[in-house]
Coordinates of C-alpha atoms in Angstrom, one line a residue:
X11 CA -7.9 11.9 -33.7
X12 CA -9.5 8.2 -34.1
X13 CA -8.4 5.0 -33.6
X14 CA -6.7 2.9 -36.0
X15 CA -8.8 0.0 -35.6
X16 CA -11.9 -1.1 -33.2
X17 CA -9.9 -3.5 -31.8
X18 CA -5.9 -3.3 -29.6
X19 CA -4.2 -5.7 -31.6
X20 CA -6.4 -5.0 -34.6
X21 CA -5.2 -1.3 -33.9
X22 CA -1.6 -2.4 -33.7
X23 CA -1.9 -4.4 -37.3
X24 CA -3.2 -0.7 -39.1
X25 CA -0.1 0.5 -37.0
X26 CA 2.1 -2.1 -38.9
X27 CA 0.9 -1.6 -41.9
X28 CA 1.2 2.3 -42.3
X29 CA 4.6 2.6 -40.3
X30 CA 6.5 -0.7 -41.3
X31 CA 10.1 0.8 -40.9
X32 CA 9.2 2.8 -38.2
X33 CA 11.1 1.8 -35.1
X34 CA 8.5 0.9 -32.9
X35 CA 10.6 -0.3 -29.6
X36 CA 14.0 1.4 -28.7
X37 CA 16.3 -0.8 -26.2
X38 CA 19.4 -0.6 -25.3
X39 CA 20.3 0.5 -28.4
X40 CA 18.1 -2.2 -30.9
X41 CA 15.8 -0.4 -33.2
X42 CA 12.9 -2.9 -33.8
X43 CA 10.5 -1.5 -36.4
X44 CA 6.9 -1.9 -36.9
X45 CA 7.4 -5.3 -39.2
X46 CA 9.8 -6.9 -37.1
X47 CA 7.5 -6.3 -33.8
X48 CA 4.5 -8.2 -35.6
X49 CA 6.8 -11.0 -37.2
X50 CA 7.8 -11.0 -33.3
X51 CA 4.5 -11.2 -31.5
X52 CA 3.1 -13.5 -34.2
X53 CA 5.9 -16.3 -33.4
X54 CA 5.0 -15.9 -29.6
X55 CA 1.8 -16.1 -30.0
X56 CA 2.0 -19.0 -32.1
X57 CA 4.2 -21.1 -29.5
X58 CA 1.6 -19.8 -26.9
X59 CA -1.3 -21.1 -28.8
X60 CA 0.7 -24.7 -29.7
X61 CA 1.4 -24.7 -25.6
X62 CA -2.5 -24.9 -25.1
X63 CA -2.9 -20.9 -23.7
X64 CA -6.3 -19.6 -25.1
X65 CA -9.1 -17.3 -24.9
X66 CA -10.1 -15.8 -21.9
X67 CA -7.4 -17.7 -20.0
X68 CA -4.7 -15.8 -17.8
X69 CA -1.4 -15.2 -18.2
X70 CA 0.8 -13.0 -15.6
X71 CA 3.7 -11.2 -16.7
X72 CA 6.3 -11.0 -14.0
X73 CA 8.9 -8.5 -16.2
X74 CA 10.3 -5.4 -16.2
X75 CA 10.1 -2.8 -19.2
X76 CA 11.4 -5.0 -21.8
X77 CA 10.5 -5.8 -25.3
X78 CA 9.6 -9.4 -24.6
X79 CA 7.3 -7.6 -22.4
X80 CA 5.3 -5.4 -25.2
X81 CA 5.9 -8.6 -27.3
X82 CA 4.2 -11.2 -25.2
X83 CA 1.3 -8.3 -24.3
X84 CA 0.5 -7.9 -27.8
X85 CA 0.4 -11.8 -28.3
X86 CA -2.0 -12.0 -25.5
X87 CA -4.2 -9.4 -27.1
X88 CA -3.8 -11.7 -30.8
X89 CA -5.2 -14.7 -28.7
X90 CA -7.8 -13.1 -26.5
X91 CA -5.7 -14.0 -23.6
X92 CA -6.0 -11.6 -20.3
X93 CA -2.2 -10.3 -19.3
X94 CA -1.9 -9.7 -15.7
X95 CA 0.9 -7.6 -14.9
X96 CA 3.0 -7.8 -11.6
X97 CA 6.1 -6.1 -10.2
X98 CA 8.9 -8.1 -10.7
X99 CA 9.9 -7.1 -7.1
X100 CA 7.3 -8.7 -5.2
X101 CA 8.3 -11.9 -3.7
X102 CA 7.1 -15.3 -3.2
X103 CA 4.5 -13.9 -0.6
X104 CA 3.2 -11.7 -3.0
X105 CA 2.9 -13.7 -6.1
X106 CA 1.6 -17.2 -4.3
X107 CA -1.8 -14.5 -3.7
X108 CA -1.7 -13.4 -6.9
X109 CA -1.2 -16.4 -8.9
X110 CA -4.3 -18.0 -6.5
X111 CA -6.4 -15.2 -6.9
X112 CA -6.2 -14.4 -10.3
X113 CA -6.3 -18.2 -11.4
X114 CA -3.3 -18.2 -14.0
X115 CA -1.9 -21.2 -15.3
X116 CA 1.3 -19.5 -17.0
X117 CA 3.7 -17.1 -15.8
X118 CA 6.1 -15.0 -18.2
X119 CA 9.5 -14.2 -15.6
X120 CA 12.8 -12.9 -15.1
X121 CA 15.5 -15.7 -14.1
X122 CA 16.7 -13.2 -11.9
X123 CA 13.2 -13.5 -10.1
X124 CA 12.8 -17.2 -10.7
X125 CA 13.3 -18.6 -7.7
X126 CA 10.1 -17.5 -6.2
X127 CA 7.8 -18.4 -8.8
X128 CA 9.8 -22.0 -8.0
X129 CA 8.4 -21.7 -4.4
X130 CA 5.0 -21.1 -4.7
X131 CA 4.4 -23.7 -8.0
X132 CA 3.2 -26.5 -5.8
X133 CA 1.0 -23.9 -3.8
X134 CA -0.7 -22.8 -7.2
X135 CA -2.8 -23.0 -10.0
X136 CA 1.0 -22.3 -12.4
X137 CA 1.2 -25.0 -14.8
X138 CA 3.9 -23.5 -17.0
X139 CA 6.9 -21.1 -16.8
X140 CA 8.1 -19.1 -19.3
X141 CA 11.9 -17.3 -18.2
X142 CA 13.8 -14.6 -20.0
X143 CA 16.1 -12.0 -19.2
X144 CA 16.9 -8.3 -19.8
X145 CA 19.7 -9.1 -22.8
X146 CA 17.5 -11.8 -24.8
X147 CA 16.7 -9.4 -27.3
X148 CA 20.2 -7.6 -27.7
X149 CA 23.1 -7.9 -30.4
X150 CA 24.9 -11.0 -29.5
X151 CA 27.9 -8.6 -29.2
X152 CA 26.2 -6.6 -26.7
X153 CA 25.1 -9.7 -24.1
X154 CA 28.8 -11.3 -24.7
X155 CA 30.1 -7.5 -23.4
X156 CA 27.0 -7.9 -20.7
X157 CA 28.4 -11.5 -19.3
X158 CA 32.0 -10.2 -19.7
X159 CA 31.6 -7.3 -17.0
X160 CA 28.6 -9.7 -15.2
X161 CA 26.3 -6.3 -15.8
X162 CA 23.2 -8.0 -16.1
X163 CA 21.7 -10.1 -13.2
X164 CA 20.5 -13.2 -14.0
X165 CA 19.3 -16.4 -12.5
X166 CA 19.8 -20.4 -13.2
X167 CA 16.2 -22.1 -15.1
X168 CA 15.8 -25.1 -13.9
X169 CA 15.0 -28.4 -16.5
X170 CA 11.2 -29.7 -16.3
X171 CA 8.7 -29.9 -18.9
X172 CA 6.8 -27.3 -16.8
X173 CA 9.5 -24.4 -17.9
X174 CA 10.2 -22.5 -21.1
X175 CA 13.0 -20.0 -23.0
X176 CA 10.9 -17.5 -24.7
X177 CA 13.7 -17.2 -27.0
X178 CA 13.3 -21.0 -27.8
X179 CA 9.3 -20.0 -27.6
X180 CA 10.1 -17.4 -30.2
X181 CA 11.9 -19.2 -32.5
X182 CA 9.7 -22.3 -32.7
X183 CA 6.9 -20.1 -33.5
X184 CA 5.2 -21.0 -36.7
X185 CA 2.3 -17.7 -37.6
X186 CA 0.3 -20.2 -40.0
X187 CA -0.4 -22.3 -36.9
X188 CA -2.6 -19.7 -35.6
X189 CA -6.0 -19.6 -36.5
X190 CA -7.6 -16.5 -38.0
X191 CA -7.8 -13.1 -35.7
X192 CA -11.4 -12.2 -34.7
X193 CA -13.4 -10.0 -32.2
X194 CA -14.9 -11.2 -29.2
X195 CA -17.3 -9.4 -27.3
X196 CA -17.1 -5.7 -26.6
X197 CA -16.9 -5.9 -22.8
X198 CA -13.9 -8.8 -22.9
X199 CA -11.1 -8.2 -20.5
X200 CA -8.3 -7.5 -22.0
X201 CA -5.7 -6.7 -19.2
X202 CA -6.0 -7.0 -15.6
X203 CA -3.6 -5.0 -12.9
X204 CA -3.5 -5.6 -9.5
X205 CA -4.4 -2.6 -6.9
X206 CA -4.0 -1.9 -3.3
X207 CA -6.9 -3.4 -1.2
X208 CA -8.4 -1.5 1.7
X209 CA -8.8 -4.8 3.6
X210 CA -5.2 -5.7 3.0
X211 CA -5.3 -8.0 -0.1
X212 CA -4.2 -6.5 -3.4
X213 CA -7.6 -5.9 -5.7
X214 CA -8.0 -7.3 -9.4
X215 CA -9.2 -4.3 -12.0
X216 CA -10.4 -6.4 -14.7
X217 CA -10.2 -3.8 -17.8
X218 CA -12.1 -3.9 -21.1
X219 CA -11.2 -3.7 -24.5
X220 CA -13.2 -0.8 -25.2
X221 CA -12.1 1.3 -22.3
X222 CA -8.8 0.4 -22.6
X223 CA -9.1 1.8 -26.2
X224 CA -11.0 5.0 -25.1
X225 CA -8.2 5.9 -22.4
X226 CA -5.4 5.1 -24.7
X227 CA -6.9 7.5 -27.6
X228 CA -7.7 10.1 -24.9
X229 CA -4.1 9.8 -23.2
X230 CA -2.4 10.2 -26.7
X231 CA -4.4 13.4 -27.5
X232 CA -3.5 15.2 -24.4
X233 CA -0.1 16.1 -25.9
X234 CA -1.6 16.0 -29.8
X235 CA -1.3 20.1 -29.4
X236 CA 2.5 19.9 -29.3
X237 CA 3.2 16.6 -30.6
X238 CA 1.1 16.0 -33.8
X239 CA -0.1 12.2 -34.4
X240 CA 3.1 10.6 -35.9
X241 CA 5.8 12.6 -34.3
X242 CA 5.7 11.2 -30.9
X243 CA 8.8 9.5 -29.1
X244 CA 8.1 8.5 -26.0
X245 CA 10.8 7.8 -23.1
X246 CA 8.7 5.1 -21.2
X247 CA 9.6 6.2 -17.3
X248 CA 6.9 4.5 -15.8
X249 CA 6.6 0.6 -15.3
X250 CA 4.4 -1.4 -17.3
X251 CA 2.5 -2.8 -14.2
X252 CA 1.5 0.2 -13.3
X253 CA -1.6 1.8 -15.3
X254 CA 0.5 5.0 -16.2
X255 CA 3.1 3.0 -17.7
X256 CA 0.3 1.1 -19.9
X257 CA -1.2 4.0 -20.8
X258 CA 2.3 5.6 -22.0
X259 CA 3.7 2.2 -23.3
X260 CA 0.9 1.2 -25.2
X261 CA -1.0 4.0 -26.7
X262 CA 1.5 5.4 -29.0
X263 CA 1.8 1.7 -30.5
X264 CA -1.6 1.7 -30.9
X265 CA -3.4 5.2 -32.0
X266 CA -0.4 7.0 -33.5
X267 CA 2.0 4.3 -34.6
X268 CA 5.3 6.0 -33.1
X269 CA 8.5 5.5 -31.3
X270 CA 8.6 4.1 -27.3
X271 CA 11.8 4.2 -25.6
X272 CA 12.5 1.4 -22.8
X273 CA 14.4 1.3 -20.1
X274 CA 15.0 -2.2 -18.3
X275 CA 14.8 0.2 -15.0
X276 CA 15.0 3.8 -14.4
X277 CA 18.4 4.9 -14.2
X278 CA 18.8 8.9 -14.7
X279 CA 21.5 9.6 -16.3
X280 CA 20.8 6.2 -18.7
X281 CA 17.2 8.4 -18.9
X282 CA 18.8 11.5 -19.8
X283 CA 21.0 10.4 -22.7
X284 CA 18.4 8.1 -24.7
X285 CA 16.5 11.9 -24.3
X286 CA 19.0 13.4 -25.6
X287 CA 20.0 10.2 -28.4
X288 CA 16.9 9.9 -29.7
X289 CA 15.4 13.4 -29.5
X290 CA 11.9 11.9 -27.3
X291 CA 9.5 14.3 -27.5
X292 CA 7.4 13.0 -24.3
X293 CA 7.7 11.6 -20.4
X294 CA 5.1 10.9 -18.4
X295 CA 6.6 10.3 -14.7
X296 CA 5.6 10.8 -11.3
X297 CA 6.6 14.0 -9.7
X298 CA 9.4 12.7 -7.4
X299 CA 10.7 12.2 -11.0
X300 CA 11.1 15.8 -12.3
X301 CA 12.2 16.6 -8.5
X302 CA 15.0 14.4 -9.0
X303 CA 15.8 14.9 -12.5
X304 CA 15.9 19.1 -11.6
X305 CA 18.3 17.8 -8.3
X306 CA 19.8 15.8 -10.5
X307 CA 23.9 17.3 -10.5
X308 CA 24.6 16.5 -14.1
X309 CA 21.2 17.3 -15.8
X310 CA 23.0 20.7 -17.0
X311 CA 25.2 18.5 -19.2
X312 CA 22.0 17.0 -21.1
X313 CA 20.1 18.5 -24.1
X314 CA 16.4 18.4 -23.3
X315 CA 15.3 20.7 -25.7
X316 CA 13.2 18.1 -28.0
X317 CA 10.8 17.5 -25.4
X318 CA 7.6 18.9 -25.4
X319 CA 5.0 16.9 -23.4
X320 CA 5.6 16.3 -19.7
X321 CA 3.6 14.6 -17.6
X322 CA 2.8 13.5 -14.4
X323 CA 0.5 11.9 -12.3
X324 CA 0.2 9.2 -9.7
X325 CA 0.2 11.7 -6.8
X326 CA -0.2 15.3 -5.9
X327 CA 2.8 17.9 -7.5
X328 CA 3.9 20.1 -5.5
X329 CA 4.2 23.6 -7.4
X330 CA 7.3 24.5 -7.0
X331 CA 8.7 21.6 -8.4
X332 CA 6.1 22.8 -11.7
X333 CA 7.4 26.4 -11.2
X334 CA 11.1 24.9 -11.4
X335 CA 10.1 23.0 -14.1
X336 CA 8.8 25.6 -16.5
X337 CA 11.5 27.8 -15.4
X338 CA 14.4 25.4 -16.0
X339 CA 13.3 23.9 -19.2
X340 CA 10.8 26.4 -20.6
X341 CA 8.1 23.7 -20.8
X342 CA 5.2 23.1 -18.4
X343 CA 4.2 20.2 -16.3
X344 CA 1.2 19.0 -17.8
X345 CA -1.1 17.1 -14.6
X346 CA -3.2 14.2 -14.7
X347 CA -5.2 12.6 -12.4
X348 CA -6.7 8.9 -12.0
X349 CA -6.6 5.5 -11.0
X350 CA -6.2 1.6 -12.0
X351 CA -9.9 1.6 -11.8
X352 CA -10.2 4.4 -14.2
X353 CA -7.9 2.7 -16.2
X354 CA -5.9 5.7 -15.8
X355 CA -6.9 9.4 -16.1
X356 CA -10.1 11.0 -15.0
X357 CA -8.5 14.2 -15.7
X358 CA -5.3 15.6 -18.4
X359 CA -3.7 18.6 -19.1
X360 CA -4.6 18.9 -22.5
X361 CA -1.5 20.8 -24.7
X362 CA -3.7 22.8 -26.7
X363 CA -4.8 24.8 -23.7
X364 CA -1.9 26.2 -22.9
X365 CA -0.1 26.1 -19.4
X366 CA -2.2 24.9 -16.8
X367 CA -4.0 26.2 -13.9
X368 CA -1.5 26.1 -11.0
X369 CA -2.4 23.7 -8.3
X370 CA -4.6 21.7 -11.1
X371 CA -4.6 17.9 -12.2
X372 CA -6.1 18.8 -15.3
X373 CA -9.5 19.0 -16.7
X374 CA -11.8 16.4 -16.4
X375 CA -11.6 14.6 -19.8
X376 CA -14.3 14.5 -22.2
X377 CA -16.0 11.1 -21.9
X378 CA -16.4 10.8 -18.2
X379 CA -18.9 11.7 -16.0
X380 CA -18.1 12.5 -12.1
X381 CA -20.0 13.8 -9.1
X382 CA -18.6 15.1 -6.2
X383 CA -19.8 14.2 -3.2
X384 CA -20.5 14.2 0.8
X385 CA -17.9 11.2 1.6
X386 CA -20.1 10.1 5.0
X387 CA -23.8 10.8 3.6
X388 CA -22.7 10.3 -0.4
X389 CA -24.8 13.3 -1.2
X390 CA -24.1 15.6 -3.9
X391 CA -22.3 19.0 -2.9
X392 CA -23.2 22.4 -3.9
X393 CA -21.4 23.8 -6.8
X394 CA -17.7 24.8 -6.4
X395 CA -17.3 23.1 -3.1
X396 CA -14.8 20.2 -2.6
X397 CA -16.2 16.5 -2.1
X398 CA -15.4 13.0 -2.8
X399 CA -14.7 12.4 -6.4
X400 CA -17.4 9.8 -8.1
X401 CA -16.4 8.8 -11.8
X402 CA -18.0 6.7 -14.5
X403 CA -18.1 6.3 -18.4
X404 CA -19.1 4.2 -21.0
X405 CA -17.3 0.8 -20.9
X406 CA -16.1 1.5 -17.0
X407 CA -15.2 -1.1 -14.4
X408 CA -18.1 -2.2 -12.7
X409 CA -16.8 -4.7 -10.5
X410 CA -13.1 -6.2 -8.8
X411 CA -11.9 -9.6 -9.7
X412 CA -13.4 -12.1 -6.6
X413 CA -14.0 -9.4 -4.4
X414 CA -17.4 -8.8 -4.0
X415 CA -16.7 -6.9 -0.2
X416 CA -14.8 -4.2 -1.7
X417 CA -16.9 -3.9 -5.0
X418 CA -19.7 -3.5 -2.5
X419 CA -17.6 -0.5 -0.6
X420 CA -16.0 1.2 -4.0
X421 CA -18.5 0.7 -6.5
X422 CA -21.9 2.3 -6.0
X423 CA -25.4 2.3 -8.1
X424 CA -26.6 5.5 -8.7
X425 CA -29.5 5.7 -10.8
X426 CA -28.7 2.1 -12.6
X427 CA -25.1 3.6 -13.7
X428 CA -22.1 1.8 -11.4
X429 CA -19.9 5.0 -10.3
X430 CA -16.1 4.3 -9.0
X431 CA -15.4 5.6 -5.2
X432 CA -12.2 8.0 -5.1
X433 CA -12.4 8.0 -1.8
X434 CA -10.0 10.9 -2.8
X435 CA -11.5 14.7 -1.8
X436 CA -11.1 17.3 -4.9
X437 CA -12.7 20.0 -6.6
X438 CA -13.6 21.0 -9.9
X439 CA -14.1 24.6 -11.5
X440 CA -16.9 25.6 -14.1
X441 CA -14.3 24.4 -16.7
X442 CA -14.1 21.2 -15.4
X443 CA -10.5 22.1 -14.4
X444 CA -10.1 19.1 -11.0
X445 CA -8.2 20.6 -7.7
X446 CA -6.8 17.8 -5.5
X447 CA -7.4 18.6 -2.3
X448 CA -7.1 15.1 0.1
X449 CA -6.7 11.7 -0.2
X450 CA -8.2 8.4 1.6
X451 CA -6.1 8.5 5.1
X452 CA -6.2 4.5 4.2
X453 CA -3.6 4.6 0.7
X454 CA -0.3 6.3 1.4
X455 CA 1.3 7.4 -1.7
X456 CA 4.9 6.8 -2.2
X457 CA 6.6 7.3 -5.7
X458 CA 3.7 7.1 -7.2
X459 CA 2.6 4.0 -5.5
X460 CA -1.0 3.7 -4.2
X461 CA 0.1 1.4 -1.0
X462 CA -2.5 0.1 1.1
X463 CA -2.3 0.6 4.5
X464 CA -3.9 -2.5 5.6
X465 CA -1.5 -4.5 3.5
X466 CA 1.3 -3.3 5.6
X467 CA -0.2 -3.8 8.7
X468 CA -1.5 -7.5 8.1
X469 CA 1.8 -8.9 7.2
X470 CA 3.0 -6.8 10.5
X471 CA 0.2 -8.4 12.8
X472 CA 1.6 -11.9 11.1
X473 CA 4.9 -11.5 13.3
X474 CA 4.3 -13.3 16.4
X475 CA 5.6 -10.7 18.7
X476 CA 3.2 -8.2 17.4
X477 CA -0.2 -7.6 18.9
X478 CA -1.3 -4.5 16.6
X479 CA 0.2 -2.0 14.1
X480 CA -1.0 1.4 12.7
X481 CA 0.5 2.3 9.2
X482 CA -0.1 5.7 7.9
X483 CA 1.8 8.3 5.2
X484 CA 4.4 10.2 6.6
X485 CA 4.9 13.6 4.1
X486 CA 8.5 13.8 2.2
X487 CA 9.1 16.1 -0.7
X488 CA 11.1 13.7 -1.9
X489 CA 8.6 10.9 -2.4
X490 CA 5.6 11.8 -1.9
X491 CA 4.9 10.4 1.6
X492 CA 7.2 7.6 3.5
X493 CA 5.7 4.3 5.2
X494 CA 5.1 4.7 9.2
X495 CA 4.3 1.8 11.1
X496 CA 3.1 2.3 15.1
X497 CA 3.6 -1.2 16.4
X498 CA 2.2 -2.8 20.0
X499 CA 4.3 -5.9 20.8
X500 CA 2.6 -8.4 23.2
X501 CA 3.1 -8.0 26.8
X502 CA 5.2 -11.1 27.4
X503 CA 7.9 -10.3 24.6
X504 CA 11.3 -9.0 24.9
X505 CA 14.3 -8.1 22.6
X506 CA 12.1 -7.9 19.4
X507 CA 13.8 -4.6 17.1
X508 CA 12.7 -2.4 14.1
X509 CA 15.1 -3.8 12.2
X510 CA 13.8 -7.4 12.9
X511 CA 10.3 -6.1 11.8
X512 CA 12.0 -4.6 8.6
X513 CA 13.2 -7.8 7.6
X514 CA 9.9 -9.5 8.5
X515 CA 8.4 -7.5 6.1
X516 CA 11.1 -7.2 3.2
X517 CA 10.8 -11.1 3.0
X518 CA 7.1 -10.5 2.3
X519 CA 6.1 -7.6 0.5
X520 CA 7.5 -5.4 -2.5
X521 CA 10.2 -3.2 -1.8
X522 CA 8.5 0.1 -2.2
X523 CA 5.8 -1.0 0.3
X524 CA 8.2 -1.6 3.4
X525 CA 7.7 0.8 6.5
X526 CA 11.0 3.4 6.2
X527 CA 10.0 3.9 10.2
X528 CA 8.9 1.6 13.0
X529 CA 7.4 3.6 16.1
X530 CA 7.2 1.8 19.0
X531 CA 4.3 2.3 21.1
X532 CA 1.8 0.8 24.3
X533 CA -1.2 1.6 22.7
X534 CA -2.7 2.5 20.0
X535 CA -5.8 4.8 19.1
X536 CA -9.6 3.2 18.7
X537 CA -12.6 4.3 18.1
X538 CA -15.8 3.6 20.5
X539 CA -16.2 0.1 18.2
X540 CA -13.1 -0.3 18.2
X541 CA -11.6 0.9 14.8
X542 CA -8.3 2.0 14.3
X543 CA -8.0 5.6 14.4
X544 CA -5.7 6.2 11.7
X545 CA -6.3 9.5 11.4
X546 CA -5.3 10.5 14.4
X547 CA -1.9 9.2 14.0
X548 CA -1.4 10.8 10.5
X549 CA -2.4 14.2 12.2
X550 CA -0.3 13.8 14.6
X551 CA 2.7 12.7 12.4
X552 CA 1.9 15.8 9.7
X553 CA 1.8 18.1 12.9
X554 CA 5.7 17.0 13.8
X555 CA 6.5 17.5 9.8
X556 CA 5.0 21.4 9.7
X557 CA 6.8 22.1 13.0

């Protein structure tokens, strides 16, 4: 397998050209083939380009998993613009950080979320705003049948010359306005996501063209042993903020020219008939996913039999739910393991060798390089024995957008190469096959979510009835781990309630990342200078779990 081009959007045009009628995109019914999805991305990228939005400037994309969002990705690619994708869940508190921190000047939005890019505008670098919806791209029979039965939310746009339709944007697009499509530089950003920070402030992972490229050819090939290049159809499960859902959105548009399905969000049994409909041969979806889907008390009334590639990543599987799997559907669950920094996978479960070792992430892939490590002394282990995963290859992040404190802490220089810090403790086998074993007591994994303690427990130390909070993962089968916050409340404060603290923090972080518990408690644990002993409290939590 090689790539179509040495470019993504040059990549995307080979893609055009040798699958025209192809549908490309799937949604909500629409079939938009290969030629219509340039034609598309050439007249948005033409308004952007008319609206002043260039090379190397910034553009965050505040969407769902819509086609307007693979349109205006793959416009930002034609222009050498960098596409910074956000949940469309976070709220004002979020995106005023990220808009500052990343320095964009134009935001792509839902109206239903509208109103808090409206907030922060004054308190930002935003220039423009560009608002669509989920139905913009439908039949106009299908959005009339939308309004009729008020099925889609949506949001009022406001006039200003500082907002924009990106259907007007689309139609007003003229392709001979752009000027002629050329490489930049092999190490230019082409997408930045936004991770958790160990000091409480969401980290930018600037990542390259060339990697991005490398991942996607490497994430395709994983299931090229049962789905050969051309045949894929791909039920998109994760979002497109997240680096799974890049890496399963984007590569089979890219390196194989096939089919992705989208889903505006994931609703099962929506999920289980466009499986069925459309006969996708691959998901790759975290493993609360398949636990849910095998839960699930209609699945039984589904045809899954054209599937042949699952995956999952994003946290640890548990393997009875890959037991169930295989048992249930007659297919494996085929493992990966990674991170934004890694622009996805370290490791896959490559198709071609067979069902994979249980308890495994997959093999390390090809191209990378790791060490495992001593976490405290960053010494290298003896053969066969667990330590902290180190990973690097060719084209690798070196560094986190304005964050020079945390590059310092994740990124070290070995031998003149940068190598990422884990911080995650694994093994690997003499076939490279990688073992999870334990993760950073500081990122709690929920749904496939990497949530940073420290976030949580800044915006909790920001209530003024609070005088210190412990966050840590609690373990549920269900999710992964749920969010525990320990909370001290100063000495002269009375009548303050969980459910007051809930709020506090639903008005100010994403959904996902709100505590499910609030512990009330006098004290909390320290160390001897004082650090927060969050260890402590998550053995004492996994203690009341195995009881």
């Amino acid at each position: 397998m090689e790539l179509l081009a040495d470019t993504i959007y040059g990549s995307f045009e080979e893609a055009v050209k040798r699958n025209p009628n192809k549908p490309a995109l799937i949604y909500l019914g629409e079939n938009y083939p290969y030629f219509l999805l340039k034609e598309l991305v050439l007249q948005f990228a033409a308004s952007l380009h008319c609206l002043g939005i260039g090379e190397d400037d910034r553009v965050i994309l505040n969407l769902y998993n819509l086609p307007q969002t693979i349109i205006a990705w793959l416009a930002l690619q034609r222009l050498g613009v960098i596409p910074i994708l956000v949940a469309p869940v976070y709220t004002a508190y979020d995106l005023k950080y990220l808009a500052k921190d990343s320095g964009a000047e134009t935001i792509l939005c839902m109206d239903s979320n509208l109103r808090y890019v409206v907030e922060v505008l004054p308190e930002t670098p935003l220039k423009r705003v560009i608002v669509t919806n989920m139905i913009d791209l439908v039949s106009w029979w299908k959005r009339l049948i939308s309004k009729g039965f008020n099925r889609v939310p949506k949001g009022k746009i406001p006039f200003g010359k500082d907002f924009f339709s990106f259907n007007k944007l689309l139609k007003e697009g003229h392709p001979s306005s752009l000027p002629p499509f050329q490489k930049r530089g092999e190490g230019r950003t082409a997408l930045m996501l936004y991770t958790g920070g160990t000091t409480g402030f969401p980290k930018g992972v600037p990542l390259s063209e060339n990697f991005f490229l490398i991942r996607a050819l490497e994430w395709r090939g994983a299931s090229e042993g049962v789905t050969p290049l051309g045949e894929c159809i791909t039920v998109l499960s994760a979002p497109l903020y997240h680096i799974i859902g890049e890496m399963d959105g984007i590569s089979p548009l890219i390196v194989g020219g096939e089919t992705v399905i989208l889903l505006p969000r994931v609703v099962l049994d929506a999920m289980f008939d466009h499986i069925q409909r459309y006969r996708a041969t691959n998901i790759f979806a975290v493993p609360a996913m398949y636990r849910m889907i095998l839960e699930h008390d209609r699945v039984d009334y589904y045809d899954f039999s054209s599937l042949r590639y699952c995956g999952t990543g994003g946290d640890a599987m548990p393997v009875e739910v890959g037991n169930r799997w295989l048992k249930r559907f007659k297919i494996p669950l085929y493992q990966g393991y990674g991170a934004t920094e890694l622009c996805g996978a370290i490791s896959l479960s490559y198709a071609r060798d067979g069902i994979p070792l249980e308890g495994s992430a997959g093999k390390i892939v090809p191209t990378d390089r790791f060490k495992l490590v001593d976490p405290e002394t960053l010494k290298e282990v003896p053969p066969g024995e667990p330590g902290e995963l180190l990973g690097t290859c060719d084209h690798a992040v070196k560094a986190y957008w304005n964050k020079a404190e945390e590059t310092e802490e994740c990124f070290l220089n070995i031998g003149g190469e940068i190598w990422y810090r884990t911080k995650d403790i694994v093994r690997v086998d003499e076939d490279r096959w990688l073992f999870f074993m334990d993760r950073s007591v500081d990122m709690i994994k929920h749904k496939g979510y990497r949530i940073a303690a420290a976030e949580v427990e800044r915006v909790l130390q920001a209530h003024h009835a609070v005088l210190a909070a412990c966050v840590v993962g609690v373990p549920d089968a269900s999710v992964g781990e749920r969010i525990k916050a320990f909370v001290v409340l100063k000495t002269d404060v009375r009548g303050v309630s969980s459910y007051e603290l809930m709020k506090w923090c639903r008005d100010r972080l994403a959904s996902y990342k709100v505590p499910t518990y609030i512990e009330f408690r006098d004290m909390l644990p320290k160390s001897k200078v004082g650090k927060m002993l969050r260890r402590e409290m998550r053995e004492e939590e996994r203690r009341k779990v195995s009881e």
